[in-house]
Coordinates of C-alpha atoms in Angstrom, one line a residue:
X1 CA -31.7 4.3 10.9
X2 CA -30.6 7.9 11.6
X3 CA -27.0 6.8 11.5
X4 CA -27.4 5.3 8.1
X5 CA -29.2 8.5 6.9
X6 CA -26.3 10.6 8.1
X7 CA -23.7 8.3 6.5
X8 CA -25.7 8.3 3.2
X9 CA -25.8 12.1 3.2
X10 CA -22.1 12.4 3.9
X11 CA -21.3 9.8 1.3
X12 CA -23.4 11.6 -1.3
X13 CA -21.8 15.0 -0.6
X14 CA -18.4 13.5 -1.4
X15 CA -19.4 11.9 -4.7
X16 CA -17.9 13.3 -7.8
X17 CA -20.3 15.3 -10.1
X18 CA -20.7 12.4 -12.5
X19 CA -21.8 10.0 -9.8
X20 CA -24.3 12.6 -8.4
X21 CA -25.7 12.9 -11.9
X22 CA -26.0 9.1 -12.1
X23 CA -27.9 9.1 -8.8
X24 CA -30.3 11.6 -10.2
X25 CA -30.8 9.4 -13.3
X26 CA -31.4 6.4 -11.1
X27 CA -34.1 8.3 -9.2
X28 CA -35.8 9.4 -12.4
X29 CA -35.7 5.8 -13.7
X30 CA -37.5 4.6 -10.6
X31 CA -40.0 7.4 -10.7
X32 CA -42.1 6.0 -13.6
X33 CA -44.9 8.5 -13.4
X34 CA -42.6 11.5 -13.0
X35 CA -44.3 13.0 -9.9
X36 CA -41.0 13.4 -8.0
X37 CA -41.8 10.6 -5.6
X38 CA -41.2 6.9 -5.6
X39 CA -44.3 4.9 -4.6
X40 CA -44.1 1.5 -3.0
X41 CA -45.2 0.0 -6.3
X42 CA -42.4 1.8 -8.2
X43 CA -39.9 0.9 -5.5
X44 CA -40.7 -2.9 -5.6
X45 CA -40.0 -3.0 -9.4
X46 CA -36.5 -1.6 -9.1
X47 CA -34.8 -4.3 -6.9
X48 CA -36.6 -7.0 -8.9
X49 CA -35.1 -5.5 -12.1
X50 CA -31.7 -5.4 -10.5
X51 CA -32.1 -8.9 -9.1
X52 CA -31.5 -7.5 -5.6
X53 CA -34.1 -9.7 -3.8
X54 CA -32.9 -8.5 -0.3
X55 CA -34.5 -5.2 -1.1
X56 CA -38.0 -6.4 -1.8
X57 CA -38.9 -6.4 1.9
X58 CA -41.5 -3.8 2.6
X59 CA -39.7 -3.1 5.9
X60 CA -36.8 -1.5 4.0
X61 CA -39.2 0.8 2.2
X62 CA -40.8 1.7 5.5
X63 CA -37.5 2.4 7.1
X64 CA -36.5 4.6 4.2
X65 CA -39.7 6.6 4.3
X66 CA -38.6 9.1 7.0
X67 CA -41.7 11.3 6.8
X68 CA -44.0 8.3 6.6
X69 CA -46.0 9.7 3.6
X70 CA -46.0 6.4 1.7
X71 CA -43.4 7.5 -0.9
X72 CA -39.7 8.3 -1.2
X73 CA -38.3 11.7 -2.3
X74 CA -34.8 12.1 -3.7
X75 CA -33.2 12.5 -0.3
X76 CA -34.7 9.3 0.9
X77 CA -33.9 7.5 -2.3
X78 CA -30.2 8.5 -1.8
X79 CA -30.3 6.4 1.4
X80 CA -31.6 3.5 -0.6
X81 CA -28.8 3.8 -3.2
X82 CA -26.2 4.0 -0.4
X83 CA -27.6 0.9 1.3
X84 CA -27.6 -1.0 -2.0
X85 CA -23.9 -0.1 -2.7
X86 CA -22.7 -0.7 0.8
X87 CA -24.4 -4.1 1.3
X88 CA -26.3 -3.0 4.4
X89 CA -29.6 -4.6 3.6
X90 CA -29.6 -7.0 6.5
X91 CA -32.9 -8.7 7.3
X92 CA -33.8 -10.4 10.6
X93 CA -34.2 -14.1 10.0
X94 CA -36.8 -14.3 12.8
X95 CA -39.1 -11.3 12.5
X96 CA -38.2 -10.6 8.8
X97 CA -37.6 -6.8 9.3
X98 CA -34.8 -4.6 8.1
X99 CA -32.0 -4.1 10.7
X100 CA -30.6 -0.6 10.5
X101 CA -28.3 -0.9 13.5
X102 CA -26.7 -3.5 15.7
X103 CA -27.7 -7.1 15.4
X104 CA -26.5 -10.6 16.3
X105 CA -25.1 -13.3 13.9
X106 CA -24.5 -17.0 14.2
X107 CA -20.7 -17.3 13.8
X108 CA -20.9 -21.0 12.8
X109 CA -23.2 -20.2 9.9
X110 CA -21.1 -17.3 8.7
X111 CA -18.0 -19.5 8.4
X112 CA -19.6 -22.6 7.0
X113 CA -17.4 -23.5 4.0
X114 CA -20.1 -25.2 1.9
X115 CA -22.5 -22.1 1.8
X116 CA -22.5 -18.4 1.8
X117 CA -25.8 -18.3 3.7
X118 CA -25.7 -16.6 7.2
X119 CA -28.1 -16.2 10.1
X120 CA -28.7 -12.8 11.5
X121 CA -31.3 -11.7 14.0
X122 CA -32.2 -8.3 15.5
X123 CA -31.5 -7.5 19.2
X124 CA -35.2 -7.8 20.2
X125 CA -35.5 -11.3 18.8
X126 CA -32.2 -12.4 20.3
X127 CA -32.8 -10.9 23.7
X128 CA -36.4 -12.2 23.8
X129 CA -35.3 -15.7 22.5
X130 CA -37.7 -15.3 19.6
X131 CA -35.9 -17.5 17.2
X132 CA -35.2 -21.1 16.3
X133 CA -31.7 -22.2 15.3
X134 CA -29.3 -25.0 15.9
X135 CA -28.6 -25.6 19.6
X136 CA -24.9 -25.0 19.6
X137 CA -25.1 -21.7 17.9
X138 CA -22.7 -19.0 19.1
X139 CA -24.2 -15.5 18.5
X140 CA -22.0 -12.4 18.5
X141 CA -23.0 -8.8 18.1
X142 CA -21.3 -6.9 15.3
X143 CA -19.8 -4.1 17.3
X144 CA -17.8 -6.4 19.7
X145 CA -16.5 -8.4 16.8
X146 CA -15.3 -5.3 15.0
X147 CA -12.9 -4.6 17.9
X148 CA -11.9 -8.3 18.2
X149 CA -11.2 -8.6 14.5
X150 CA -8.9 -5.6 14.6
X151 CA -7.0 -7.3 17.4
X152 CA -6.7 -10.5 15.4
X153 CA -5.2 -8.6 12.5
X154 CA -2.7 -6.8 14.7
X155 CA -1.6 -10.1 16.3
X156 CA -0.9 -11.7 12.9
X157 CA 2.6 -12.0 11.4
X158 CA 3.5 -8.9 9.5
X159 CA 3.6 -10.7 6.1
X160 CA 0.1 -12.0 6.6
X161 CA -1.1 -8.7 8.0
X162 CA 0.2 -6.8 4.9
X163 CA -1.7 -9.1 2.6
X164 CA -4.9 -8.8 4.5
X165 CA -4.7 -5.0 4.6
X166 CA -4.0 -4.9 0.9
X167 CA -7.1 -6.9 0.2
X168 CA -9.1 -4.8 2.6
X169 CA -8.1 -1.7 0.7
X170 CA -9.5 -3.3 -2.5
X171 CA -12.7 -4.0 -0.6
X172 CA -13.0 -0.3 0.5
X173 CA -12.6 0.8 -3.1
X174 CA -15.1 -1.6 -4.4
X175 CA -18.2 -1.3 -2.3
X176 CA -21.3 -3.5 -2.2
X177 CA -19.7 -6.9 -1.5
X178 CA -22.6 -9.3 -2.0
X179 CA -21.3 -12.4 -3.7
X180 CA -18.3 -14.4 -2.4
X181 CA -15.9 -17.0 -3.6
X182 CA -14.6 -18.6 -0.4
X183 CA -11.3 -19.9 -1.9
X184 CA -9.3 -17.1 -3.5
X185 CA -8.6 -14.8 -0.5
X186 CA -7.5 -17.6 1.7
X187 CA -5.0 -18.7 -1.0
X188 CA -3.8 -15.0 -1.3
X189 CA -3.2 -14.9 2.5
X190 CA -1.3 -18.2 2.3
X191 CA 0.9 -16.7 -0.4
X192 CA -0.4 -18.6 -3.5
X193 CA -0.9 -16.8 -6.8
X194 CA -4.6 -16.5 -7.3
X195 CA -6.3 -13.8 -9.3
X196 CA -9.3 -11.7 -8.2
X197 CA -12.1 -11.4 -10.6
X198 CA -14.9 -8.8 -10.8
X199 CA -17.2 -7.1 -13.2
X200 CA -18.3 -3.8 -11.7
X201 CA -17.8 -1.4 -8.8
X202 CA -20.9 -2.8 -7.0
X203 CA -19.9 -6.4 -7.1
X204 CA -16.5 -7.7 -6.1
X205 CA -16.0 -11.4 -6.6
X206 CA -13.1 -13.6 -5.4
X207 CA -13.3 -12.9 -1.7
X208 CA -13.4 -16.0 0.4
X209 CA -13.3 -18.2 3.4
X210 CA -12.8 -16.7 6.8
X211 CA -11.7 -13.2 5.6
X212 CA -15.2 -12.6 4.3
X213 CA -15.7 -10.9 7.7
X214 CA -13.0 -8.3 7.1
X215 CA -14.3 -7.3 3.7
X216 CA -17.7 -6.9 5.1
X217 CA -16.2 -4.6 7.7
X218 CA -14.6 -2.6 5.0
X219 CA -17.9 -2.0 3.2
X220 CA -20.0 -1.4 6.3
X221 CA -19.4 -1.2 10.0
X222 CA -22.7 -3.0 10.7
X223 CA -22.1 -6.1 8.6
X224 CA -20.2 -8.5 10.9
X225 CA -20.2 -12.1 12.1
X226 CA -17.2 -14.0 13.2
X227 CA -15.5 -17.0 14.7
X228 CA -12.4 -15.2 16.0
X229 CA -10.3 -18.3 16.7
X230 CA -10.9 -19.6 13.2
X231 CA -10.1 -16.2 11.8
X232 CA -6.9 -15.9 13.8
X233 CA -5.7 -19.4 12.8
X234 CA -6.1 -18.5 9.1
X235 CA -3.9 -15.4 9.6
X236 CA -1.2 -17.6 11.3
X237 CA -1.0 -20.1 8.5
X238 CA 2.6 -20.4 7.3

């Protein structure tokens, strides 16, 4: 969690003045009783209002509450806003707790075309075999796959690589990738003329199929799950 706090602090320091002002307004909007602190009750209302159901887990609030006083001050709330924008609210599917660092993900579930649902578990649950999933599941940790994904990009033909990097640049500029269309980006990589759609800087629609992995990399170094052979084959499509 300390890594996320440091990242959030650095991210905030580089925000333009108008965005820092907006962060302050967001904090005040959450602090209904104006006591300078966000209680658990006040916190729970905010993600529900924003329809960000991933953030209703009390384990996220507990992780944010650095001094464990039962409420969030402005500095702690900045971490919340950073997590919401970067899409780093990953919950263990076994013990139902917030995963602030490394975790394992089922690559088959991540790349299932019919659904955007994934299956991630914390290191403790994976190491202790405290989970129930389909028998042929291949679990990969996110750090290893980050390196392997870079190798897959570098091995791709230059024309494909350029398209991928261009799309990745868009993903970096538009953080908080939470909703995915699995068709558009694959068609872009194949050279077809598809248009990206989106309605705000916190949601970037039109990212699909196997390159979902790379766009998650662009928004957060902890949000990875992959089937490298499948990913590589997509990059090699003529």
